[in-house]
PDB file of C-alpha atoms in Angstrom:
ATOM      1  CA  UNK A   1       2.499   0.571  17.245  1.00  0.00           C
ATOM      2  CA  UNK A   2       2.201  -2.256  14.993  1.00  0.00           C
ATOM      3  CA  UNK A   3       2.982  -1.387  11.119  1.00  0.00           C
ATOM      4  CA  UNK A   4       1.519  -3.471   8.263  1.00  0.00           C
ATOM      5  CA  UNK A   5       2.710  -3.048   4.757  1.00  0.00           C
ATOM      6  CA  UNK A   6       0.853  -3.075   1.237  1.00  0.00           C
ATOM      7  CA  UNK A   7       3.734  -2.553  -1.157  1.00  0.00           C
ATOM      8  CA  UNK A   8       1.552  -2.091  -4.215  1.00  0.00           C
ATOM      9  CA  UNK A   9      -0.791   0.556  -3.857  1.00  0.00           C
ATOM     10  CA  UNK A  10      -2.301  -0.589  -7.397  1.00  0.00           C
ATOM     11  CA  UNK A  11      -2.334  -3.721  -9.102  1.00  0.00           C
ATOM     12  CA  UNK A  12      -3.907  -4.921 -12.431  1.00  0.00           C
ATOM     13  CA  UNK A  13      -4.559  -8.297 -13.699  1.00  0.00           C
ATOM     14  CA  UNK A  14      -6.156  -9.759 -16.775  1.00  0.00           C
ATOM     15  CA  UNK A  15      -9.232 -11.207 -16.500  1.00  0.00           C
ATOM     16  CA  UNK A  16      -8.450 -15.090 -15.776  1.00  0.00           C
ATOM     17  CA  UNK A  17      -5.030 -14.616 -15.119  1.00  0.00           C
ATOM     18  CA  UNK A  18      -3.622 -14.850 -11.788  1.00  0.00           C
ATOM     19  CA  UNK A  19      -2.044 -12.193  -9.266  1.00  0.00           C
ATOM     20  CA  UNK A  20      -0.447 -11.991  -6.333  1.00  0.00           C
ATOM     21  CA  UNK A  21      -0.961  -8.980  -3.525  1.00  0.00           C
ATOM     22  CA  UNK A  22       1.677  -8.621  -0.790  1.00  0.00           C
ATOM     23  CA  UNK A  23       1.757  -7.480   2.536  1.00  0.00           C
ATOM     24  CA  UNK A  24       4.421  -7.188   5.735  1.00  0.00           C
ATOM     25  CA  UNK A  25       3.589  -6.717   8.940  1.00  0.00           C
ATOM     26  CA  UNK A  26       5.390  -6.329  12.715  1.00  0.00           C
ATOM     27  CA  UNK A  27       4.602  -8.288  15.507  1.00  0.00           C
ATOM     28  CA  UNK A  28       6.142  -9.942  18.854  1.00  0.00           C
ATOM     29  CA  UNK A  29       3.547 -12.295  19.321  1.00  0.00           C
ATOM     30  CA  UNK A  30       3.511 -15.773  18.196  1.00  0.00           C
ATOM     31  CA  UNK A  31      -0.075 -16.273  18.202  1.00  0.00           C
ATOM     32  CA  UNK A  32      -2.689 -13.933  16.631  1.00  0.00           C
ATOM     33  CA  UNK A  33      -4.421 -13.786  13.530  1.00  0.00           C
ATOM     34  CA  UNK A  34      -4.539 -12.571   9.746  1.00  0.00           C
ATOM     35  CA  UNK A  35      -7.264 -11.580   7.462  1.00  0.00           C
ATOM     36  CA  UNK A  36      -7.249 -10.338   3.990  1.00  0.00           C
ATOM     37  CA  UNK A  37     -10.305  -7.922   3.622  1.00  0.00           C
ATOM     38  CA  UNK A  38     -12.130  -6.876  -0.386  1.00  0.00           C
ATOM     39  CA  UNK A  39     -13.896  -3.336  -0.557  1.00  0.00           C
ATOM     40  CA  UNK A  40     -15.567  -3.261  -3.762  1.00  0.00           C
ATOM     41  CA  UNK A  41     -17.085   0.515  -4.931  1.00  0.00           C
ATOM     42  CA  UNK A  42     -20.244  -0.437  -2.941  1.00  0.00           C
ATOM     43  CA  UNK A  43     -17.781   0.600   0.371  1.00  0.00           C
ATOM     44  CA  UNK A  44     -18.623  -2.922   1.868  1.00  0.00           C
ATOM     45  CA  UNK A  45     -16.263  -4.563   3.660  1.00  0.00           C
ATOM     46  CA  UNK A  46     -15.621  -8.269   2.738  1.00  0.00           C
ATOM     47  CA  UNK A  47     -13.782 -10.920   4.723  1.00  0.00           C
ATOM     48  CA  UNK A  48     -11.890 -12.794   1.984  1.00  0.00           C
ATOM     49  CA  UNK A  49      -9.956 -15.749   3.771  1.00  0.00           C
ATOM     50  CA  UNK A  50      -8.537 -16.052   7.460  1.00  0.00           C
ATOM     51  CA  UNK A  51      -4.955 -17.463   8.771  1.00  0.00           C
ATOM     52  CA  UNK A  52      -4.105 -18.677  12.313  1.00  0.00           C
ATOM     53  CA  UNK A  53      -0.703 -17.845  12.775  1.00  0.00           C
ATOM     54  CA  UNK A  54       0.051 -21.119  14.753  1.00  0.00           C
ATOM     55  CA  UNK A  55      -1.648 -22.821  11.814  1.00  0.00           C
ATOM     56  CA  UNK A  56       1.877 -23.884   9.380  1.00  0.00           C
ATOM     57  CA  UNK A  57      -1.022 -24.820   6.406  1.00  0.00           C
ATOM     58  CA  UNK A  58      -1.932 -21.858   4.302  1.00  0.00           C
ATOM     59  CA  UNK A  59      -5.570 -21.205   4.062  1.00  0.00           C
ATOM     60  CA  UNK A  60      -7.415 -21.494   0.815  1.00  0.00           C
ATOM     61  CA  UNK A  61     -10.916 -20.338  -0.153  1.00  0.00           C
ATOM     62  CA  UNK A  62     -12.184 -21.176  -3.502  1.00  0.00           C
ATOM     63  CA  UNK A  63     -10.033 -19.011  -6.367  1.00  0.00           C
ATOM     64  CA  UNK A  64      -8.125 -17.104  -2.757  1.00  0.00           C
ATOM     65  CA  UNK A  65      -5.396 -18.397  -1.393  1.00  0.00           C
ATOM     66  CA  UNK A  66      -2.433 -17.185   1.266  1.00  0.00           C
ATOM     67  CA  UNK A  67       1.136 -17.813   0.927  1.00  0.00           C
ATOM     68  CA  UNK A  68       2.067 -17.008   4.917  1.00  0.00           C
ATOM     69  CA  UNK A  69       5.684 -17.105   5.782  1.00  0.00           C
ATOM     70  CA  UNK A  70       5.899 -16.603   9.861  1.00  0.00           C
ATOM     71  CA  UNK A  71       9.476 -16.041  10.319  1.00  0.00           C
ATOM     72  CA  UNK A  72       9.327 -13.358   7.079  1.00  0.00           C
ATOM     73  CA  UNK A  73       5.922 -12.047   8.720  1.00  0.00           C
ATOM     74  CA  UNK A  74       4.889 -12.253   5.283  1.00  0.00           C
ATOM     75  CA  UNK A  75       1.441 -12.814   4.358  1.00  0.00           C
ATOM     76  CA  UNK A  76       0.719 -12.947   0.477  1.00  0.00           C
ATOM     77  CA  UNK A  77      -3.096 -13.081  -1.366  1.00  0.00           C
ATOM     78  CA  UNK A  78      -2.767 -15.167  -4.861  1.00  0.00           C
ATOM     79  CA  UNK A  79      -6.463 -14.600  -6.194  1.00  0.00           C
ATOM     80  CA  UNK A  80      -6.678 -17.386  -9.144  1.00  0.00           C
ATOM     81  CA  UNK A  81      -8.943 -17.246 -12.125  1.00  0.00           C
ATOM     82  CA  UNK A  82      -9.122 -13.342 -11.860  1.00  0.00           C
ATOM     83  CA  UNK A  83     -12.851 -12.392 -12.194  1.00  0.00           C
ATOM     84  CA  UNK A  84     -14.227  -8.633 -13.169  1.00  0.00           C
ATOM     85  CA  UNK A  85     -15.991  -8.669  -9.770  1.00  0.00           C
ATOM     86  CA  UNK A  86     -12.319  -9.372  -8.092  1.00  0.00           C
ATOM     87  CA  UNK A  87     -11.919  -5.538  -8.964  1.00  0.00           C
ATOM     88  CA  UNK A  88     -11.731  -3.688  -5.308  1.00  0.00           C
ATOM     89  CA  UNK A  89      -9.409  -2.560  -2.642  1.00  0.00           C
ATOM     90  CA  UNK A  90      -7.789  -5.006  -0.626  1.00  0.00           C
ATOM     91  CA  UNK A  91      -6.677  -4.689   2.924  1.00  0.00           C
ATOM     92  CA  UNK A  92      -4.777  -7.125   4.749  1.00  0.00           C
ATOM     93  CA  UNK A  93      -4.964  -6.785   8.530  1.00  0.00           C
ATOM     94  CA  UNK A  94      -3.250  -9.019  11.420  1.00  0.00           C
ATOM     95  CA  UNK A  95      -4.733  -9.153  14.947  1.00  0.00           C
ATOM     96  CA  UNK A  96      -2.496  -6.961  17.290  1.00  0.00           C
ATOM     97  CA  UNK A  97      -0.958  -9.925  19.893  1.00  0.00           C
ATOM     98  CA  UNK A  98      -3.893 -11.385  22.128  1.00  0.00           C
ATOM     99  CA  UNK A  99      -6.335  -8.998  20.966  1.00  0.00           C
ATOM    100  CA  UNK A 100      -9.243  -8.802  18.988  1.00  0.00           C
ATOM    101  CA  UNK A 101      -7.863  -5.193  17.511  1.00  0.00           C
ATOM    102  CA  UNK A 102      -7.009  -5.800  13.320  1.00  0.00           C
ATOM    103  CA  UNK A 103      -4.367  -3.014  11.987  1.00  0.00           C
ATOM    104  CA  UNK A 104      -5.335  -2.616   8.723  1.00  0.00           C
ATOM    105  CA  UNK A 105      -3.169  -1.911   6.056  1.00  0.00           C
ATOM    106  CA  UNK A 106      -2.865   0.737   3.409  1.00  0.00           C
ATOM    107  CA  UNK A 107      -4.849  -0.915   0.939  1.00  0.00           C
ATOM    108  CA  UNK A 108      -3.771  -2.432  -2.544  1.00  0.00           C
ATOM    109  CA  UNK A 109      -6.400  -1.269  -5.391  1.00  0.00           C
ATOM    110  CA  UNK A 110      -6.612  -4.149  -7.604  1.00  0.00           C
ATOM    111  CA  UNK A 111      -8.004  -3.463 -11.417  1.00  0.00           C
ATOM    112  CA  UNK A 112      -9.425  -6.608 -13.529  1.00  0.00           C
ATOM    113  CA  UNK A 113      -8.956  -6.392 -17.421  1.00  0.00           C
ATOM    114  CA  UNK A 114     -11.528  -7.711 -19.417  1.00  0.00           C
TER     115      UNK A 114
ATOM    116  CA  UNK X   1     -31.837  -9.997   8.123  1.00  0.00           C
ATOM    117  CA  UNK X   2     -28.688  -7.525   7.868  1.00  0.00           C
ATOM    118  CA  UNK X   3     -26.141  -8.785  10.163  1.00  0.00           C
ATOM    119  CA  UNK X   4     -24.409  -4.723  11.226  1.00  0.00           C
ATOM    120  CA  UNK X   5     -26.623  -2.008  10.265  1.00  0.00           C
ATOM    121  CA  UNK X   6     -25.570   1.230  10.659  1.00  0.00           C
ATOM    122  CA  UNK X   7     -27.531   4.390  10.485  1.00  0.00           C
ATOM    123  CA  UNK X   8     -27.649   6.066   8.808  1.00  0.00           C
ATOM    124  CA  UNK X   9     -25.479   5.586   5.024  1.00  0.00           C
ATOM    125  CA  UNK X  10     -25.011   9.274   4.558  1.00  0.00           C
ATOM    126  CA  UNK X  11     -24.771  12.462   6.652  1.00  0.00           C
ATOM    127  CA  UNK X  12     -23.918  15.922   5.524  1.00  0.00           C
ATOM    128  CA  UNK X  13     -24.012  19.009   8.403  1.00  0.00           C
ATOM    129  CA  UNK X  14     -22.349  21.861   9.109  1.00  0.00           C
ATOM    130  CA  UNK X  15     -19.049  22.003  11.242  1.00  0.00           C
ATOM    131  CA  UNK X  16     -20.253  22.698  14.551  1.00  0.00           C
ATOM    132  CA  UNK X  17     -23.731  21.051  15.021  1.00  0.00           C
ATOM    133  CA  UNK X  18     -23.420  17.659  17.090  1.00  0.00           C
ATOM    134  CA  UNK X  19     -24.403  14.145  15.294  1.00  0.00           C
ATOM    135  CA  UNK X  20     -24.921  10.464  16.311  1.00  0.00           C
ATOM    136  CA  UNK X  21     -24.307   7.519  14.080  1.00  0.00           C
ATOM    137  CA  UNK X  22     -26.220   4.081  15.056  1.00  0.00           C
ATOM    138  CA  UNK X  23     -25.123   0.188  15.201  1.00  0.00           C
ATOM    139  CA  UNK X  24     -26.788  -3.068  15.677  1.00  0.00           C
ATOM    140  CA  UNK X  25     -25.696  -5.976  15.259  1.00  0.00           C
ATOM    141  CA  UNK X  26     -27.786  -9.642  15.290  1.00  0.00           C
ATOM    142  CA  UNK X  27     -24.874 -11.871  15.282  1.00  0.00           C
ATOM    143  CA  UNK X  28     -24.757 -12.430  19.156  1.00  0.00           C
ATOM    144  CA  UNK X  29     -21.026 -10.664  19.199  1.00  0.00           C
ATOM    145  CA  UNK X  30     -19.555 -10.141  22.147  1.00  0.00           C
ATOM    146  CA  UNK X  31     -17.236  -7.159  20.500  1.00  0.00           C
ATOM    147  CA  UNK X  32     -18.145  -4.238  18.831  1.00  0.00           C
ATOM    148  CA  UNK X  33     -15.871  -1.631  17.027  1.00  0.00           C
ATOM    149  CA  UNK X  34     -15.608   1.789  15.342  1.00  0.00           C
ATOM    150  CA  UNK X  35     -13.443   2.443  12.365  1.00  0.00           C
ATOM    151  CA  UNK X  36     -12.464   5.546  10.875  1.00  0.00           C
ATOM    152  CA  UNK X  37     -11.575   5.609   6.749  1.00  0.00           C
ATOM    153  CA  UNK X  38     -10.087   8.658   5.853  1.00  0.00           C
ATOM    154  CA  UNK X  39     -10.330   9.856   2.039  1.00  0.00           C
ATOM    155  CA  UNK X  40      -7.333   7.442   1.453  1.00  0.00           C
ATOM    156  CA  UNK X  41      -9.178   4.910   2.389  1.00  0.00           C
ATOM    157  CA  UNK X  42      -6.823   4.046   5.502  1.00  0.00           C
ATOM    158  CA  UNK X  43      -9.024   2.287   8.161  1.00  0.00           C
ATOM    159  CA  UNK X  44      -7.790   3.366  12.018  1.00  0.00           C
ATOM    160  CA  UNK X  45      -9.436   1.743  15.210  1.00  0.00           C
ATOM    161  CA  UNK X  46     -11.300   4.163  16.849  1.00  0.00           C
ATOM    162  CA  UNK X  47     -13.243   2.125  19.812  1.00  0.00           C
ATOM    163  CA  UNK X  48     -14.132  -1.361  21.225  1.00  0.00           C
ATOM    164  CA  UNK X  49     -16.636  -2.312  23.293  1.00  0.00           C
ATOM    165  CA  UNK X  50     -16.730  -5.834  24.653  1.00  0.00           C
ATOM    166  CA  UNK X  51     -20.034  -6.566  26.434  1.00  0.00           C
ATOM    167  CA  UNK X  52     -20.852  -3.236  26.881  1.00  0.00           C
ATOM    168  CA  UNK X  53     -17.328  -2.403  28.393  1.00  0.00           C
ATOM    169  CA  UNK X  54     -14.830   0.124  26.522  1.00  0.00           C
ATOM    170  CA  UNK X  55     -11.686  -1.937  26.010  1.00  0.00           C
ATOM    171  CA  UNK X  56     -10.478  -0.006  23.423  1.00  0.00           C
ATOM    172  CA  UNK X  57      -9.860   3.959  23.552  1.00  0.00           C
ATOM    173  CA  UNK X  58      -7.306   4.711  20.583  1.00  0.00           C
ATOM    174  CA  UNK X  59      -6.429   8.401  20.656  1.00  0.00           C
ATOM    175  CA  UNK X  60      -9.424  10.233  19.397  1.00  0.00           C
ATOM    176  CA  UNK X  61     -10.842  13.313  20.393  1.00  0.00           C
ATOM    177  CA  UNK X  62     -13.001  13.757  23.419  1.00  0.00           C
ATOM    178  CA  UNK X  63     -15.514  15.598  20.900  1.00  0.00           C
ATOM    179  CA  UNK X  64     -16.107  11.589  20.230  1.00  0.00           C
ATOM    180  CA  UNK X  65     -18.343   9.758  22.474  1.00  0.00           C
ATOM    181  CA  UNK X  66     -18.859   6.235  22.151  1.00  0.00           C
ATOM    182  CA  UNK X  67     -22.069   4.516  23.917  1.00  0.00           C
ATOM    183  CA  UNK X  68     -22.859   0.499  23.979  1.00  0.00           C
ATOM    184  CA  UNK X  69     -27.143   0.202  26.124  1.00  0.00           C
ATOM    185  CA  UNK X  70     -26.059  -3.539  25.751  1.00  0.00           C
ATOM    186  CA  UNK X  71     -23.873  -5.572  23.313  1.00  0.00           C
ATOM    187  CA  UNK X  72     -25.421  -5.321  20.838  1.00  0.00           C
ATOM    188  CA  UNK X  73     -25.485  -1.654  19.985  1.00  0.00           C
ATOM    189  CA  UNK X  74     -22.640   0.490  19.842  1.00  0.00           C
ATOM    190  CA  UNK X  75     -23.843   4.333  19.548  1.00  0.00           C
ATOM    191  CA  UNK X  76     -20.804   7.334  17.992  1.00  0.00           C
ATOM    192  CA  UNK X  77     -22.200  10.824  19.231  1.00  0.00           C
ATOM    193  CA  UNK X  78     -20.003  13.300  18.083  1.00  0.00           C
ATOM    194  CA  UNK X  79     -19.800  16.867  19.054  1.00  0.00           C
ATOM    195  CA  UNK X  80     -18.748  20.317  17.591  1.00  0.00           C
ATOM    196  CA  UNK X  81     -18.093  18.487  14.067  1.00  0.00           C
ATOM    197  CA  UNK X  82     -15.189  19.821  12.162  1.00  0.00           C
ATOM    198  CA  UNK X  83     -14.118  19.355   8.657  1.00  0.00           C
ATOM    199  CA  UNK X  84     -11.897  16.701   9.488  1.00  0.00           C
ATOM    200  CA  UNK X  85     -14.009  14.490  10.718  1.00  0.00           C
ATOM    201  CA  UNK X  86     -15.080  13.796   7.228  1.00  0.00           C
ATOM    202  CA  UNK X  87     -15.101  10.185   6.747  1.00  0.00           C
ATOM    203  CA  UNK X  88     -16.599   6.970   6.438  1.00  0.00           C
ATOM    204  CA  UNK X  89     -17.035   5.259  10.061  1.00  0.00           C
ATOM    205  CA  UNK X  90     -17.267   1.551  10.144  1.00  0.00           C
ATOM    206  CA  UNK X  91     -19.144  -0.127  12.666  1.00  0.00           C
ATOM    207  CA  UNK X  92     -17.997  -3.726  13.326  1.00  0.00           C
ATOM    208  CA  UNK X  93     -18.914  -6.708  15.460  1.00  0.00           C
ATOM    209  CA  UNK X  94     -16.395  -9.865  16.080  1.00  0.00           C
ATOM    210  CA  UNK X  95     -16.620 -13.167  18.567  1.00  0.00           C
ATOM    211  CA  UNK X  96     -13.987 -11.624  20.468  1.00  0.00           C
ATOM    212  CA  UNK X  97     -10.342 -12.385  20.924  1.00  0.00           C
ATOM    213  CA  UNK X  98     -10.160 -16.477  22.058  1.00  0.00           C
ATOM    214  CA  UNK X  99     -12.106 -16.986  18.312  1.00  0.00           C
ATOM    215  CA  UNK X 100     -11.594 -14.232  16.232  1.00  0.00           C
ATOM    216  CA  UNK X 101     -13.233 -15.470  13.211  1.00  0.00           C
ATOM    217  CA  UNK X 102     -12.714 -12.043  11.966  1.00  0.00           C
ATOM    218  CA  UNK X 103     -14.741  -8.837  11.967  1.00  0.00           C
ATOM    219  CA  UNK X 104     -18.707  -8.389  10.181  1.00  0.00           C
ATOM    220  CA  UNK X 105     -18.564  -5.005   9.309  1.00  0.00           C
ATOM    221  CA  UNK X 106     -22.219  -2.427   8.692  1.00  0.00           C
ATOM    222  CA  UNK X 107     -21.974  -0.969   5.436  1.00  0.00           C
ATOM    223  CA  UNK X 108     -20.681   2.394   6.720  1.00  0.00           C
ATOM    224  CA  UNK X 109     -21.759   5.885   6.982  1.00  0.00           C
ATOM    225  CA  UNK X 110     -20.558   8.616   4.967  1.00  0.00           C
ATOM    226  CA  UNK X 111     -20.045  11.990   7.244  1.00  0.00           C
ATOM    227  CA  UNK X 112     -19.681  14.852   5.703  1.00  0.00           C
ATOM    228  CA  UNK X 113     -19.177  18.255   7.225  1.00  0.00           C
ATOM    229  CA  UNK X 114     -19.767  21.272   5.464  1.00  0.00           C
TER     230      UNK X 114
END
């Protein structure tokens, strides 16, 4: 079964500083997707920002940004500008090869300090 | 003009008694899922239904039933609850596998079994 790894079960940042989440993850494919999902306290899940895998550019939305190194299987979330609202669990989760199914990982819980 | 509700947000019952959990979604998906958070907030594929047709059976008890009338509704009945079935189940929706734009997720419902 496919593993994904979230090293850092907690994070905090200050508010307007930057941070950096990690996460590893298994795979034989060579096409398939990553997604880096926010759950806030409301228990909603969020899409934050998508990656193709074939795609070599790393994917940017806004303040969120991926650093995605394919041979490492590395796939990195840099949030910029931290905000208080950034505060919530984050899960990254690749597309098991040539399926739909996302493997979610653990989950980093990410604190904002005013 | 919610995009995946889910019905309902809460549910507490005793172990035993048989429940049903409700999902629609108005995005004109093709695939709809069920997702299991446990109280460490690890999210597991439970089912996926992809017009109507289970392509997706992760190893979950048969006391879970999963029912799609058409695509867009994907129905959890669940029998003989026990107290591990405690959760929040995730109802999702997705374009399928050649665009996976990534999943919409309903706002979950919290089971609890007493």
């Amino acid at each position: 079964a496919q593993t994904v790894t979230q090293s850092q079960p907690e994070m905090s940042v200050q508010e307007a500083e930057t941070v950096t989440l990690s996460c590893t993850y298994d795979t034989s494919e060579s096409d398939y997707y990553l997604f880096w999902y926010k759950q806030p306290p409301s228990r909603q899940m969020i899409l934050v920002i998508r990656q193709e895998a074939y795609k070599q550019q790393n994917a940017t939305e806004n303040r969120f940004s991926v650093n995605f190194q394919k041979a490492a299987k590395s796939f990195s979330l840099k949030i910029s500008d931290s905000q208080l609202g950034d505060a919530a669990m984050y899960f990254c989760a690749p597309s098991q090869g040539g399926s739909e199914k996302l493997v979610f990982g653990k989950g980093t819980k990410l604190t904002v300090n005013p | 003009d919610t995009a995946v509700s889910q019905t309902p947000k809460y549910l507490v019952t005793q172990m035993g008694n048989d429940k049903s959990i409700k999902c629609e979604q108005n995005l004109g998906h093709d695939t709809m899922y069920w997702y299991k958070q446990d109280s460490k907030k690890f999210l597991k594929i439970m089912f996926s239904y992809n017009n109507k047709e289970l392509i997706i059976n992760e190893t979950v008890p048969n006391r879970f039933s999963p029912k799609s009338p058409d695509k867009a509704h994907l129905n959890l009945h669940i029998n003989s609850l026990e107290l591990g079935d405690s959760a929040v189940y995730f109802c999702a929706s997705s374009q399928g596998k050649d665009r996976l734009d990534g999943y919409t997720f309903g706002s979950g419902t919290r089971l609890t079994v007493v």
